PDB file of C-alpha atoms and ligand atoms in Angstrom:
ATOM      1  CA  MET Q 288      10.383  10.770 -43.025  1.00 74.00           C
ATOM      2  CA  GLU Q 289       7.007   9.597 -41.194  1.00 84.00           C
ATOM      3  CA  ILE Q 290       7.365   6.889 -38.350  1.00 90.00           C
ATOM      4  CA  THR Q 291       5.647   3.874 -39.609  1.00 92.00           C
ATOM      5  CA  ARG Q 292       6.285   1.705 -36.623  1.00 96.00           C
ATOM      6  CA  ALA Q 293       7.255   2.129 -32.904  1.00 97.00           C
ATOM      7  CA  GLU Q 294       7.661  -0.156 -29.905  1.00 97.00           C
ATOM      8  CA  ALA Q 295       7.630   0.655 -26.248  1.00 98.00           C
ATOM      9  CA  PHE Q 296       8.576  -1.668 -23.110  1.00 98.00           C
ATOM     10  CA  ALA Q 297       6.573  -0.890 -19.886  1.00 98.00           C
ATOM     11  CA  PRO Q 298       7.960  -2.592 -16.807  1.00 98.00           C
ATOM     12  CA  ALA Q 299       6.195  -4.745 -13.850  1.00 98.00           C
ATOM     13  CA  THR Q 300       5.121  -2.348 -11.024  1.00 98.00           C
ATOM     14  CA  MET Q 301       4.600  -2.867  -7.187  1.00 98.00           C
ATOM     15  CA  ALA Q 302       1.702  -0.785  -5.774  1.00 97.00           C
ATOM     16  CA  ASN Q 303       1.026   0.118  -2.118  1.00 98.00           C
ATOM     17  CA  LEU Q 304       4.602  -0.662  -0.829  1.00 98.00           C
ATOM     18  CA  GLY Q 305       2.654  -2.448   2.019  1.00 98.00           C
ATOM     19  CA  VAL Q 306       1.405   0.440   4.146  1.00 98.00           C
ATOM     20  CA  GLY Q 307       0.946   3.047   1.152  1.00 97.00           C
ATOM     21  CA  PHE Q 308      -2.634   1.903  -0.630  1.00 96.00           C
ATOM     22  CA  ASP Q 309      -3.225   3.459  -3.973  1.00 95.00           C
ATOM     23  CA  VAL Q 310      -0.600   6.082  -3.220  1.00 96.00           C
ATOM     24  CA  LEU Q 311       2.915   4.854  -3.286  1.00 98.00           C
ATOM     25  CA  GLY Q 312       4.518   2.462  -5.746  1.00 98.00           C
ATOM     26  CA  LEU Q 313       7.735   1.553  -7.575  1.00 98.00           C
ATOM     27  CA  ALA Q 314       8.961  -0.004 -11.019  1.00 98.00           C
ATOM     28  CA  PHE Q 315      10.839  -3.066 -11.331  1.00 98.00           C
ATOM     29  CA  ALA Q 316      13.704  -3.470 -13.985  1.00 97.00           C
ATOM     30  CA  GLN Q 317      11.667  -6.207 -15.639  1.00 94.00           C
ATOM     31  CA  PRO Q 318       9.870  -8.062 -16.651  1.00 96.00           C
ATOM     32  CA  GLY Q 319       7.223  -5.988 -18.557  1.00 97.00           C
ATOM     33  CA  ASP Q 320       4.740  -5.687 -21.674  1.00 97.00           C
ATOM     34  CA  ILE Q 321       5.801  -4.253 -25.079  1.00 98.00           C
ATOM     35  CA  VAL Q 322       3.230  -2.517 -27.371  1.00 98.00           C
ATOM     36  CA  ARG Q 323       4.021  -2.148 -31.183  1.00 98.00           C
ATOM     37  CA  ALA Q 324       2.062   0.616 -32.918  1.00 98.00           C
ATOM     38  CA  GLU Q 325       1.927   1.043 -36.233  1.00 97.00           C
ATOM     39  CA  ARG Q 326       0.097   3.159 -38.777  1.00 96.00           C
ATOM     40  CA  SER Q 327      -3.243   1.917 -40.510  1.00 95.00           C
ATOM     41  CA  GLU Q 328      -5.629   3.160 -43.020  1.00 93.00           C
ATOM     42  CA  ARG Q 329      -8.702   3.123 -40.785  1.00 93.00           C
ATOM     43  CA  PRO Q 330      -8.794   6.243 -38.480  1.00 96.00           C
ATOM     44  CA  GLY Q 331      -8.818   5.333 -34.654  1.00 96.00           C
ATOM     45  CA  VAL Q 332      -7.182   2.566 -33.047  1.00 97.00           C
ATOM     46  CA  THR Q 333      -7.488  -1.125 -33.606  1.00 96.00           C
ATOM     47  CA  ILE Q 334      -5.951  -4.096 -31.521  1.00 96.00           C
ATOM     48  CA  SER Q 335      -4.590  -6.240 -34.244  1.00 95.00           C
ATOM     49  CA  ALA Q 336      -3.151  -9.112 -31.905  1.00 95.00           C
ATOM     50  CA  ILE Q 337      -2.352  -9.967 -28.212  1.00 95.00           C
ATOM     51  CA  ILE Q 338       0.591 -12.316 -27.677  1.00 95.00           C
ATOM     52  CA  GLY Q 339       1.247 -14.145 -24.786  1.00 91.00           C
ATOM     53  CA  ASP Q 340      -2.237 -14.179 -22.952  1.00 85.00           C
ATOM     54  CA  ASP Q 341      -3.609 -17.324 -23.400  1.00 84.00           C
ATOM     55  CA  GLY Q 342      -6.441 -15.922 -25.447  1.00 82.00           C
ATOM     56  CA  LYS Q 343      -7.528 -14.103 -21.922  1.00 86.00           C
ATOM     57  CA  LEU Q 344      -7.547 -10.384 -22.728  1.00 87.00           C
ATOM     58  CA  PRO Q 345     -10.135  -8.693 -25.007  1.00 87.00           C
ATOM     59  CA  LEU Q 346      -9.149  -7.408 -28.556  1.00 89.00           C
ATOM     60  CA  GLU Q 347     -12.183  -5.000 -27.969  1.00 91.00           C
ATOM     61  CA  LEU Q 348     -10.813  -1.472 -27.896  1.00 92.00           C
ATOM     62  CA  GLU Q 349     -13.267  -0.547 -24.946  1.00 92.00           C
ATOM     63  CA  ARG Q 350     -12.221  -3.255 -22.562  1.00 93.00           C
ATOM     64  CA  ASN Q 351      -8.413  -3.316 -23.322  1.00 95.00           C
ATOM     65  CA  THR Q 352      -6.282  -1.015 -21.075  1.00 96.00           C
ATOM     66  CA  ALA Q 353      -3.743  -0.478 -24.144  1.00 97.00           C
ATOM     67  CA  GLY Q 354      -6.528   0.286 -26.619  1.00 97.00           C
ATOM     68  CA  VAL Q 355      -8.208   2.705 -24.236  1.00 97.00           C
ATOM     69  CA  ALA Q 356      -4.825   4.287 -23.648  1.00 98.00           C
ATOM     70  CA  ALA Q 357      -3.871   4.477 -26.966  1.00 98.00           C
ATOM     71  CA  ARG Q 358      -7.127   6.080 -28.218  1.00 98.00           C
ATOM     72  CA  SER Q 359      -7.018   8.718 -25.298  1.00 98.00           C
ATOM     73  CA  VAL Q 360      -3.256   9.913 -26.888  1.00 98.00           C
ATOM     74  CA  LEU Q 361      -5.061  10.341 -30.051  1.00 98.00           C
ATOM     75  CA  ARG Q 362      -7.759  12.206 -28.594  1.00 98.00           C
ATOM     76  CA  LEU Q 363      -5.465  14.376 -26.784  1.00 97.00           C
ATOM     77  CA  LEU Q 364      -3.867  15.390 -29.930  1.00 97.00           C
ATOM     78  CA  GLY Q 365      -7.105  15.723 -31.632  1.00 97.00           C
ATOM     79  CA  VAL Q 366      -6.367  13.397 -34.128  1.00 97.00           C
ATOM     80  CA  GLU Q 367      -8.947  10.275 -33.559  1.00 95.00           C
ATOM     81  CA  ASP Q 368     -10.775  11.001 -36.709  1.00 96.00           C
ATOM     82  CA  THR Q 369      -7.696  11.171 -39.015  1.00 96.00           C
ATOM     83  CA  ILE Q 370      -5.005   9.158 -37.836  1.00 96.00           C
ATOM     84  CA  GLY Q 371      -5.201   5.431 -37.919  1.00 97.00           C
ATOM     85  CA  VAL Q 372      -3.132   3.243 -35.301  1.00 97.00           C
ATOM     86  CA  SER Q 373      -2.841  -0.544 -35.160  1.00 97.00           C
ATOM     87  CA  LEU Q 374      -1.548  -2.338 -31.727  1.00 97.00           C
ATOM     88  CA  THR Q 375       0.056  -5.559 -31.109  1.00 97.00           C
ATOM     89  CA  ILE Q 376       0.340  -6.213 -27.408  1.00 97.00           C
ATOM     90  CA  ILE Q 377       3.245  -8.705 -26.476  1.00 97.00           C
ATOM     91  CA  LYS Q 378       2.560  -9.474 -22.694  1.00 97.00           C
ATOM     92  CA  GLY Q 379       5.430 -10.322 -20.599  1.00 96.00           C
ATOM     93  CA  LEU Q 380       3.392 -10.005 -17.395  1.00 95.00           C
ATOM     94  CA  PRO Q 381       0.585 -12.524 -16.102  1.00 91.00           C
ATOM     95  CA  ARG Q 382      -2.489 -10.898 -15.459  1.00 87.00           C
ATOM     96  CA  ALA Q 383      -4.035 -10.516 -12.071  1.00 87.00           C
ATOM     97  CA  SER Q 384      -0.827 -11.161 -10.198  1.00 92.00           C
ATOM     98  CA  GLY Q 385       0.066  -7.894  -8.653  1.00 94.00           C
ATOM     99  CA  LEU Q 386       2.610  -6.929 -10.875  1.00 96.00           C
ATOM    100  CA  GLY Q 387       0.853  -4.071 -12.395  1.00 95.00           C
ATOM    101  CA  SER Q 388       0.050  -5.966 -15.851  1.00 94.00           C
ATOM    102  CA  SER Q 389      -2.745  -3.818 -16.775  1.00 94.00           C
ATOM    103  CA  ALA Q 390      -0.952  -0.586 -15.976  1.00 96.00           C
ATOM    104  CA  ALA Q 391       2.147  -1.836 -18.301  1.00 97.00           C
ATOM    105  CA  SER Q 392       0.032  -2.603 -21.139  1.00 97.00           C
ATOM    106  CA  ALA Q 393      -1.576   1.016 -20.738  1.00 97.00           C
ATOM    107  CA  VAL Q 394       1.767   2.972 -20.331  1.00 98.00           C
ATOM    108  CA  ALA Q 395       3.493   0.815 -23.141  1.00 98.00           C
ATOM    109  CA  ALA Q 396       0.310   1.701 -25.538  1.00 98.00           C
ATOM    110  CA  ALA Q 397       0.326   5.271 -24.784  1.00 98.00           C
ATOM    111  CA  VAL Q 398       4.289   5.584 -25.232  1.00 98.00           C
ATOM    112  CA  ALA Q 399       4.388   3.708 -28.504  1.00 98.00           C
ATOM    113  CA  VAL Q 400       1.855   5.537 -29.892  1.00 98.00           C
ATOM    114  CA  ASN Q 401       3.110   8.907 -28.934  1.00 98.00           C
ATOM    115  CA  ALA Q 402       6.484   7.951 -30.513  1.00 97.00           C
ATOM    116  CA  LEU Q 403       4.907   6.676 -33.503  1.00 97.00           C
ATOM    117  CA  LEU Q 404       3.732  10.391 -33.891  1.00 97.00           C
ATOM    118  CA  GLY Q 405       7.091  11.742 -33.363  1.00 96.00           C
ATOM    119  CA  ASP Q 406       6.725  12.233 -29.544  1.00 96.00           C
ATOM    120  CA  PRO Q 407       4.556  15.222 -29.355  1.00 97.00           C
ATOM    121  CA  LEU Q 408       3.794  14.679 -25.771  1.00 98.00           C
ATOM    122  CA  THR Q 409       5.878  14.550 -22.720  1.00 98.00           C
ATOM    123  CA  ARG Q 410       5.591  11.814 -20.130  1.00 97.00           C
ATOM    124  CA  ALA Q 411       3.835  14.001 -17.783  1.00 97.00           C
ATOM    125  CA  GLU Q 412       1.295  14.764 -20.724  1.00 98.00           C
ATOM    126  CA  LEU Q 413       0.898  11.198 -21.319  1.00 98.00           C
ATOM    127  CA  LEU Q 414      -0.404  10.404 -17.612  1.00 98.00           C
ATOM    128  CA  PRO Q 415      -4.125  11.082 -18.209  1.00 97.00           C
ATOM    129  CA  ALA Q 416      -4.252   8.733 -21.364  1.00 98.00           C
ATOM    130  CA  CYS Q 417      -2.294   6.011 -19.376  1.00 97.00           C
ATOM    131  CA  LEU Q 418      -5.048   6.341 -16.214  1.00 97.00           C
ATOM    132  CA  ASP Q 419      -7.673   6.238 -18.831  1.00 96.00           C
ATOM    133  CA  GLY Q 420      -6.530   2.661 -19.784  1.00 96.00           C
ATOM    134  CA  GLU Q 421      -5.771   1.503 -16.399  1.00 94.00           C
ATOM    135  CA  ALA Q 422      -9.384   2.714 -15.292  1.00 92.00           C
ATOM    136  CA  VAL Q 423     -10.816  -0.073 -17.437  1.00 91.00           C
ATOM    137  CA  ALA Q 424      -9.183  -2.526 -15.293  1.00 86.00           C
ATOM    138  CA  SER Q 425      -9.668  -1.116 -11.609  1.00 78.00           C
ATOM    139  CA  GLY Q 426     -10.576   2.782 -11.680  1.00 80.00           C
ATOM    140  CA  TYR Q 427      -8.337   5.597 -11.202  1.00 83.00           C
ATOM    141  CA  HIS Q 428      -5.386   5.200  -9.139  1.00 86.00           C
ATOM    142  CA  PRO Q 429      -1.921   6.243 -10.339  1.00 94.00           C
ATOM    143  CA  ASP Q 430       0.096   3.848  -7.757  1.00 96.00           C
ATOM    144  CA  ASN Q 431       1.039   1.178 -10.705  1.00 97.00           C
ATOM    145  CA  ILE Q 432       0.671   3.874 -13.793  1.00 97.00           C
ATOM    146  CA  ALA Q 433       3.016   6.539 -12.196  1.00 98.00           C
ATOM    147  CA  PRO Q 434       6.288   4.409 -11.482  1.00 98.00           C
ATOM    148  CA  CYS Q 435       5.488   2.629 -14.796  1.00 98.00           C
ATOM    149  CA  LEU Q 436       5.551   5.848 -16.804  1.00 98.00           C
ATOM    150  CA  PHE Q 437       8.124   7.772 -14.741  1.00 98.00           C
ATOM    151  CA  GLY Q 438      10.346   5.105 -13.139  1.00 98.00           C
ATOM    152  CA  GLY Q 439      11.613   4.741  -9.812  1.00 98.00           C
ATOM    153  CA  ILE Q 440       9.645   5.074  -6.566  1.00 98.00           C
ATOM    154  CA  THR Q 441       6.632   7.303  -6.406  1.00 98.00           C
ATOM    155  CA  LEU Q 442       4.251   8.913  -4.382  1.00 98.00           C
ATOM    156  CA  ALA Q 443       1.064  10.027  -5.996  1.00 97.00           C
ATOM    157  CA  TYR Q 444      -1.096  12.539  -3.964  1.00 96.00           C
ATOM    158  CA  GLY Q 445      -3.424  12.966  -6.702  1.00 95.00           C
ATOM    159  CA  ILE Q 446      -4.048  12.065 -10.362  1.00 94.00           C
ATOM    160  CA  GLU Q 447      -2.465  14.780 -12.020  1.00 96.00           C
ATOM    161  CA  ALA Q 448       1.420  15.132 -13.138  1.00 96.00           C
ATOM    162  CA  HIS Q 449       2.120  17.748 -10.756  1.00 97.00           C
ATOM    163  CA  GLN Q 450       1.081  15.712  -7.923  1.00 97.00           C
ATOM    164  CA  ILE Q 451       3.336  12.802  -8.579  1.00 97.00           C
ATOM    165  CA  VAL Q 452       6.792  12.963  -6.277  1.00 97.00           C
ATOM    166  CA  SER Q 453       9.735  10.700  -7.099  1.00 98.00           C
ATOM    167  CA  LEU Q 454      11.162   9.229  -3.854  1.00 98.00           C
ATOM    168  CA  PRO Q 455      14.760   8.173  -3.017  1.00 98.00           C
ATOM    169  CA  ILE Q 456      15.897   5.007  -4.010  1.00 98.00           C
ATOM    170  CA  PRO Q 457      18.184   3.181  -1.427  1.00 97.00           C
ATOM    171  CA  GLU Q 458      21.358   2.348  -3.609  1.00 96.00           C
ATOM    172  CA  ARG Q 459      21.592  -1.293  -1.971  1.00 95.00           C
ATOM    173  CA  LEU Q 460      17.846  -1.807  -2.532  1.00 98.00           C
ATOM    174  CA  ILE Q 461      17.174  -5.312  -4.353  1.00 98.00           C
ATOM    175  CA  LEU Q 462      13.845  -6.938  -4.358  1.00 98.00           C
ATOM    176  CA  ALA Q 463      12.934 -10.558  -4.560  1.00 98.00           C
ATOM    177  CA  THR Q 464       9.539 -11.651  -6.043  1.00 98.00           C
ATOM    178  CA  VAL Q 465       7.322 -14.671  -6.166  1.00 98.00           C
ATOM    179  CA  THR Q 466       4.654 -15.183  -7.820  1.00 97.00           C
ATOM    180  CA  PRO Q 467       2.339 -18.237  -7.483  1.00 97.00           C
ATOM    181  CA  ALA Q 468       0.233 -19.798 -10.211  1.00 95.00           C
ATOM    182  CA  VAL Q 469      -3.003 -18.297  -8.505  1.00 92.00           C
ATOM    183  CA  GLU Q 470      -5.250 -15.441  -9.972  1.00 86.00           C
ATOM    184  CA  VAL Q 471      -6.338 -12.651  -7.799  1.00 87.00           C
ATOM    185  CA  PRO Q 472      -8.323 -10.064  -9.958  1.00 86.00           C
ATOM    186  CA  THR Q 473      -7.837  -6.632  -8.710  1.00 84.00           C
ATOM    187  CA  LYS Q 474     -11.531  -5.970  -8.520  1.00 85.00           C
ATOM    188  CA  GLU Q 475     -12.209  -8.961  -6.057  1.00 89.00           C
ATOM    189  CA  ALA Q 476      -9.058  -7.783  -3.929  1.00 93.00           C
ATOM    190  CA  ARG Q 477     -10.644  -4.218  -3.808  1.00 93.00           C
ATOM    191  CA  ALA Q 478     -14.092  -5.729  -2.661  1.00 94.00           C
ATOM    192  CA  VAL Q 479     -12.659  -7.476   0.403  1.00 97.00           C
ATOM    193  CA  LEU Q 480     -11.330  -3.948   1.750  1.00 97.00           C
ATOM    194  CA  PRO Q 481     -13.197  -2.351   4.506  1.00 97.00           C
ATOM    195  CA  THR Q 482     -15.232   0.702   4.058  1.00 96.00           C
ATOM    196  CA  HIS Q 483     -14.412   1.948   7.570  1.00 97.00           C
ATOM    197  CA  VAL Q 484     -11.239   1.709   9.521  1.00 97.00           C
ATOM    198  CA  PRO Q 485     -10.838   2.636  13.432  1.00 97.00           C
ATOM    199  CA  MET Q 486      -9.206   5.878  14.172  1.00 98.00           C
ATOM    200  CA  GLN Q 487      -6.509   4.472  16.143  1.00 97.00           C
ATOM    201  CA  THR Q 488      -5.641   1.871  13.093  1.00 97.00           C
ATOM    202  CA  VAL Q 489      -5.573   5.071  10.748  1.00 97.00           C
ATOM    203  CA  VAL Q 490      -3.019   6.666  13.253  1.00 97.00           C
ATOM    204  CA  VAL Q 491      -0.788   3.694  13.258  1.00 97.00           C
ATOM    205  CA  GLN Q 492      -0.886   3.335   9.257  1.00 97.00           C
ATOM    206  CA  THR Q 493      -0.478   6.908   9.047  1.00 97.00           C
ATOM    207  CA  ALA Q 494       2.670   6.989  11.211  1.00 98.00           C
ATOM    208  CA  GLN Q 495       4.318   3.884   9.210  1.00 98.00           C
ATOM    209  CA  ILE Q 496       3.617   5.695   5.903  1.00 98.00           C
ATOM    210  CA  ALA Q 497       5.664   8.596   7.317  1.00 98.00           C
ATOM    211  CA  ARG Q 498       8.331   6.260   8.956  1.00 98.00           C
ATOM    212  CA  LEU Q 499       8.812   4.651   5.180  1.00 98.00           C
ATOM    213  CA  ILE Q 500       9.161   7.941   3.350  1.00 98.00           C
ATOM    214  CA  ASP Q 501      11.720   8.894   5.909  1.00 98.00           C
ATOM    215  CA  ALA Q 502      13.242   5.598   5.387  1.00 98.00           C
ATOM    216  CA  LEU Q 503      13.690   6.120   1.716  1.00 98.00           C
ATOM    217  CA  HIS Q 504      15.258   9.845   2.365  1.00 98.00           C
ATOM    218  CA  ARG Q 505      17.819   8.128   4.834  1.00 98.00           C
ATOM    219  CA  ARG Q 506      18.345   5.329   2.294  1.00 97.00           C
ATOM    220  CA  ASP Q 507      17.639   2.778   4.961  1.00 98.00           C
ATOM    221  CA  VAL Q 508      16.751  -0.486   3.762  1.00 98.00           C
ATOM    222  CA  PRO Q 509      15.772  -2.409   7.117  1.00 98.00           C
ATOM    223  CA  ALA Q 510      13.576   0.587   8.201  1.00 98.00           C
ATOM    224  CA  MET Q 511      11.963   0.745   4.973  1.00 98.00           C
ATOM    225  CA  ALA Q 512      11.049  -2.991   4.920  1.00 98.00           C
ATOM    226  CA  ALA Q 513       9.907  -2.450   8.454  1.00 98.00           C
ATOM    227  CA  ALA Q 514       7.530   0.162   7.871  1.00 98.00           C
ATOM    228  CA  MET Q 515       6.165  -1.646   4.718  1.00 98.00           C
ATOM    229  CA  GLU Q 516       5.295  -4.589   6.653  1.00 98.00           C
ATOM    230  CA  ALA Q 517       3.492  -2.609   9.147  1.00 97.00           C
ATOM    231  CA  ASP Q 518       0.386  -2.253   7.180  1.00 97.00           C
ATOM    232  CA  ARG Q 519      -2.765  -2.966   9.505  1.00 96.00           C
ATOM    233  CA  ILE Q 520      -5.436  -2.225   7.092  1.00 97.00           C
ATOM    234  CA  ILE Q 521      -4.835  -3.800   3.564  1.00 97.00           C
ATOM    235  CA  GLU Q 522      -3.011  -7.050   4.458  1.00 97.00           C
ATOM    236  CA  PRO Q 523      -5.341  -8.367   6.923  1.00 97.00           C
ATOM    237  CA  ALA Q 524      -8.344  -7.908   4.836  1.00 97.00           C
ATOM    238  CA  ARG Q 525      -6.613  -9.822   1.763  1.00 97.00           C
ATOM    239  CA  LEU Q 526      -4.838 -12.468   3.799  1.00 96.00           C
ATOM    240  CA  HIS Q 527      -7.209 -15.273   2.590  1.00 95.00           C
ATOM    241  CA  LEU Q 528      -6.559 -14.297  -0.853  1.00 95.00           C
ATOM    242  CA  MET Q 529      -2.836 -14.792  -0.317  1.00 95.00           C
ATOM    243  CA  PRO Q 530      -1.982 -18.847  -0.003  1.00 93.00           C
ATOM    244  CA  HIS Q 531       0.772 -19.129   2.778  1.00 97.00           C
ATOM    245  CA  LEU Q 532       1.710 -15.787   3.042  1.00 98.00           C
ATOM    246  CA  ALA Q 533       3.145 -16.069   6.734  1.00 98.00           C
ATOM    247  CA  GLU Q 534       4.961 -19.132   5.732  1.00 98.00           C
ATOM    248  CA  VAL Q 535       6.583 -17.330   2.715  1.00 98.00           C
ATOM    249  CA  ARG Q 536       7.364 -14.409   4.591  1.00 98.00           C
ATOM    250  CA  SER Q 537       8.978 -16.478   7.461  1.00 98.00           C
ATOM    251  CA  ALA Q 538      11.049 -18.416   4.759  1.00 98.00           C
ATOM    252  CA  ALA Q 539      12.301 -15.009   3.287  1.00 98.00           C
ATOM    253  CA  LYS Q 540      13.499 -13.874   6.267  1.00 98.00           C
ATOM    254  CA  ALA Q 541      15.143 -16.806   7.414  1.00 98.00           C
ATOM    255  CA  ALA Q 542      17.231 -16.236   4.057  1.00 98.00           C
ATOM    256  CA  GLY Q 543      18.079 -12.615   5.136  1.00 98.00           C
ATOM    257  CA  ALA Q 544      15.294 -10.214   3.577  1.00 98.00           C
ATOM    258  CA  HIS Q 545      14.285  -7.526   5.687  1.00 98.00           C
ATOM    259  CA  GLY Q 546      10.476  -7.914   4.947  1.00 98.00           C
ATOM    260  CA  VAL Q 547       7.905  -9.145   2.780  1.00 98.00           C
ATOM    261  CA  VAL Q 548       4.937  -7.460   1.394  1.00 98.00           C
ATOM    262  CA  ILE Q 549       1.971  -8.112  -1.026  1.00 98.00           C
ATOM    263  CA  SER Q 550       2.809  -6.664  -4.278  1.00 98.00           C
ATOM    264  CA  GLY Q 551      -0.246  -4.614  -5.361  1.00 96.00           C
ATOM    265  CA  ALA Q 552      -3.314  -6.515  -5.150  1.00 95.00           C
ATOM    266  CA  GLY Q 553      -1.208  -9.582  -5.249  1.00 95.00           C
ATOM    267  CA  PRO Q 554      -0.654 -12.712  -5.022  1.00 96.00           C
ATOM    268  CA  THR Q 555       2.881 -11.845  -6.123  1.00 97.00           C
ATOM    269  CA  LEU Q 556       4.563 -11.333  -2.698  1.00 98.00           C
ATOM    270  CA  CYS Q 557       7.875  -9.195  -2.817  1.00 98.00           C
ATOM    271  CA  ALA Q 558      10.808  -9.502  -0.314  1.00 98.00           C
ATOM    272  CA  ILE Q 559      12.913  -6.488   0.456  1.00 98.00           C
ATOM    273  CA  CYS Q 560      16.658  -7.263   0.332  1.00 98.00           C
ATOM    274  CA  ASP Q 561      19.833  -5.106   0.504  1.00 97.00           C
ATOM    275  CA  CYS Q 562      22.090  -7.409  -1.647  1.00 96.00           C
ATOM    276  CA  TYR Q 563      21.864  -9.568  -4.516  1.00 97.00           C
ATOM    277  CA  GLU Q 564      22.844 -12.737  -3.076  1.00 97.00           C
ATOM    278  CA  THR Q 565      20.264 -12.492  -0.329  1.00 98.00           C
ATOM    279  CA  ALA Q 566      17.690 -11.753  -2.863  1.00 98.00           C
ATOM    280  CA  VAL Q 567      18.442 -15.042  -4.712  1.00 98.00           C
ATOM    281  CA  ARG Q 568      18.169 -16.924  -1.408  1.00 98.00           C
ATOM    282  CA  ALA Q 569      14.964 -15.332  -0.621  1.00 98.00           C
ATOM    283  CA  ALA Q 570      13.438 -15.880  -3.938  1.00 98.00           C
ATOM    284  CA  ASP Q 571      14.419 -19.474  -4.146  1.00 98.00           C
ATOM    285  CA  ALA Q 572      12.912 -19.743  -0.460  1.00 98.00           C
ATOM    286  CA  MET Q 573       9.793 -18.501  -1.312  1.00 98.00           C
ATOM    287  CA  VAL Q 574       9.371 -20.272  -4.526  1.00 98.00           C
ATOM    288  CA  LYS Q 575      10.109 -23.660  -2.336  1.00 98.00           C
ATOM    289  CA  VAL Q 576       7.179 -22.964   0.077  1.00 98.00           C
ATOM    290  CA  TYR Q 577       4.576 -22.796  -2.647  1.00 98.00           C
ATOM    291  CA  LEU Q 578       6.219 -25.716  -4.722  1.00 98.00           C
ATOM    292  CA  SER Q 579       5.746 -27.674  -1.060  1.00 98.00           C
ATOM    293  CA  TYR Q 580       2.108 -27.165  -1.402  1.00 97.00           C
ATOM    294  CA  GLY Q 581       1.981 -28.481  -5.199  1.00 97.00           C
ATOM    295  CA  ILE Q 582       1.405 -24.590  -6.144  1.00 97.00           C
ATOM    296  CA  GLU Q 583       3.641 -23.650  -9.185  1.00 97.00           C
ATOM    297  CA  ALA Q 584       5.875 -20.143  -8.471  1.00 98.00           C
ATOM    298  CA  VAL Q 585       8.179 -18.024 -10.320  1.00 97.00           C
ATOM    299  CA  GLY Q 586      10.627 -16.286  -8.432  1.00 98.00           C
ATOM    300  CA  ARG Q 587      12.870 -13.269  -9.436  1.00 97.00           C
ATOM    301  CA  CYS Q 588      15.634 -10.948  -8.259  1.00 97.00           C
ATOM    302  CA  VAL Q 589      15.284  -7.369  -9.499  1.00 97.00           C
ATOM    303  CA  PRO Q 590      16.434  -4.036  -8.928  1.00 97.00           C
ATOM    304  CA  ILE Q 591      14.441  -0.889  -9.450  1.00 97.00           C
ATOM    305  CA  SER Q 592      14.114   0.714 -12.870  1.00 96.00           C
ATOM    306  CA  THR Q 593      14.939   4.103 -12.763  1.00 96.00           C
ATOM    307  CA  GLU Q 594      13.663   5.227 -16.220  1.00 95.00           C
ATOM    308  CA  GLY Q 595      10.295   3.430 -16.354  1.00 96.00           C
ATOM    309  CA  ALA Q 596       8.546   2.681 -19.779  1.00 98.00           C
ATOM    310  CA  ARG Q 597      11.053   3.182 -22.597  1.00 97.00           C
ATOM    311  CA  VAL Q 598      10.741   3.398 -26.459  1.00 96.00           C
ATOM    312  CA  TYR Q 599      13.305   0.587 -28.009  1.00 89.00           C
ATOM    313  CA  ALA Q 600      12.473   0.218 -31.646  1.00 85.00           C
ATOM    314  CA  LEU Q 601      11.485   2.733 -34.448  1.00 89.00           C
ATOM    315  CA  ALA Q 602      10.749   2.142 -37.803  1.00 85.00           C
TER     316      ALA Q 602
HETATM  317  N1  HSE K 242      -3.564  -0.060  -4.963  1.00 70.85           N
HETATM  318  C1  HSE K 242      -4.257  -1.238  -5.940  1.00 70.85           C
HETATM  319  C2  HSE K 242      -4.875  -2.185  -4.989  1.00 70.85           C
HETATM  320  C3  HSE K 242      -3.136  -1.598  -6.709  1.00 70.85           C
HETATM  321  O1  HSE K 242      -4.291  -2.589  -4.166  1.00 70.85           O
HETATM  322  O2  HSE K 242      -5.992  -2.378  -5.129  1.00 70.85           O
HETATM  323  C4  HSE K 242      -3.755  -2.633  -7.672  1.00 70.85           C
HETATM  324  O3  HSE K 242      -4.060  -2.323  -9.006  1.00 70.85           O
END
């Protein structure tokens, strides 16, 4: 029997992990985006509705990360001219928040369309389609797409599936995030980055990335957090886009967090914790800092998603 409808969930992600700009990332268990894919008469992809975006995201295929990813799946399968798919995008993630919103829509769309067609492609084979979608928002970098599609903590040393490595997840790791009501478009956050970096800074940054990978292999949460926080290239350049970062970091650490980093391009900040109670306290403390400045903020305590995107409804 032909499948007429498939829905997929793709989780929020944190790119960079502080020091690993454009190469490291992890998947949060929630929140995330949902994309429903349905068969339609007209060949190709159409976006029939976007829910939960306050009308801010484009329905136009070319400009929508989900639309482009879905079309790339049809192209990979050579059926763009024969099969019609209509998408409904249900946004659980705020855009321009540093939670991988554009990547989640692209991944959910690719996974849903693949499920609709009977799962002809593996996750690895879906990667190029997901990257095509993400490129609409901010170019080809797999640090959100890889954990979103595959789950866990990932290192991407290239954009092909064989260049994505799954890293160990410390058992005690739990994250507290705070998302202030401030938009930081990724393109803007990338435009402020330096084009040249002194060699000594590169040496320090490289050492800290290596330290982070080692800490993950030893499941050492405090060392992991210290390495993540040691970023000397990206955070200083973006500091002015992240209101009250220093104060939020102090508040989370006073609550017991081991470190605080910018999630992706921000403004979401993420506190690295090793027990749920600490994460609750850290999230609460971080939210209170923003509220004290009259800025609304949402705090969350989330473990890592080991599975990444998933299909959860078919008809
Ligand atoms: N690595 C990216 C950045 C993630 O920090 O610009 C945001 O898409």
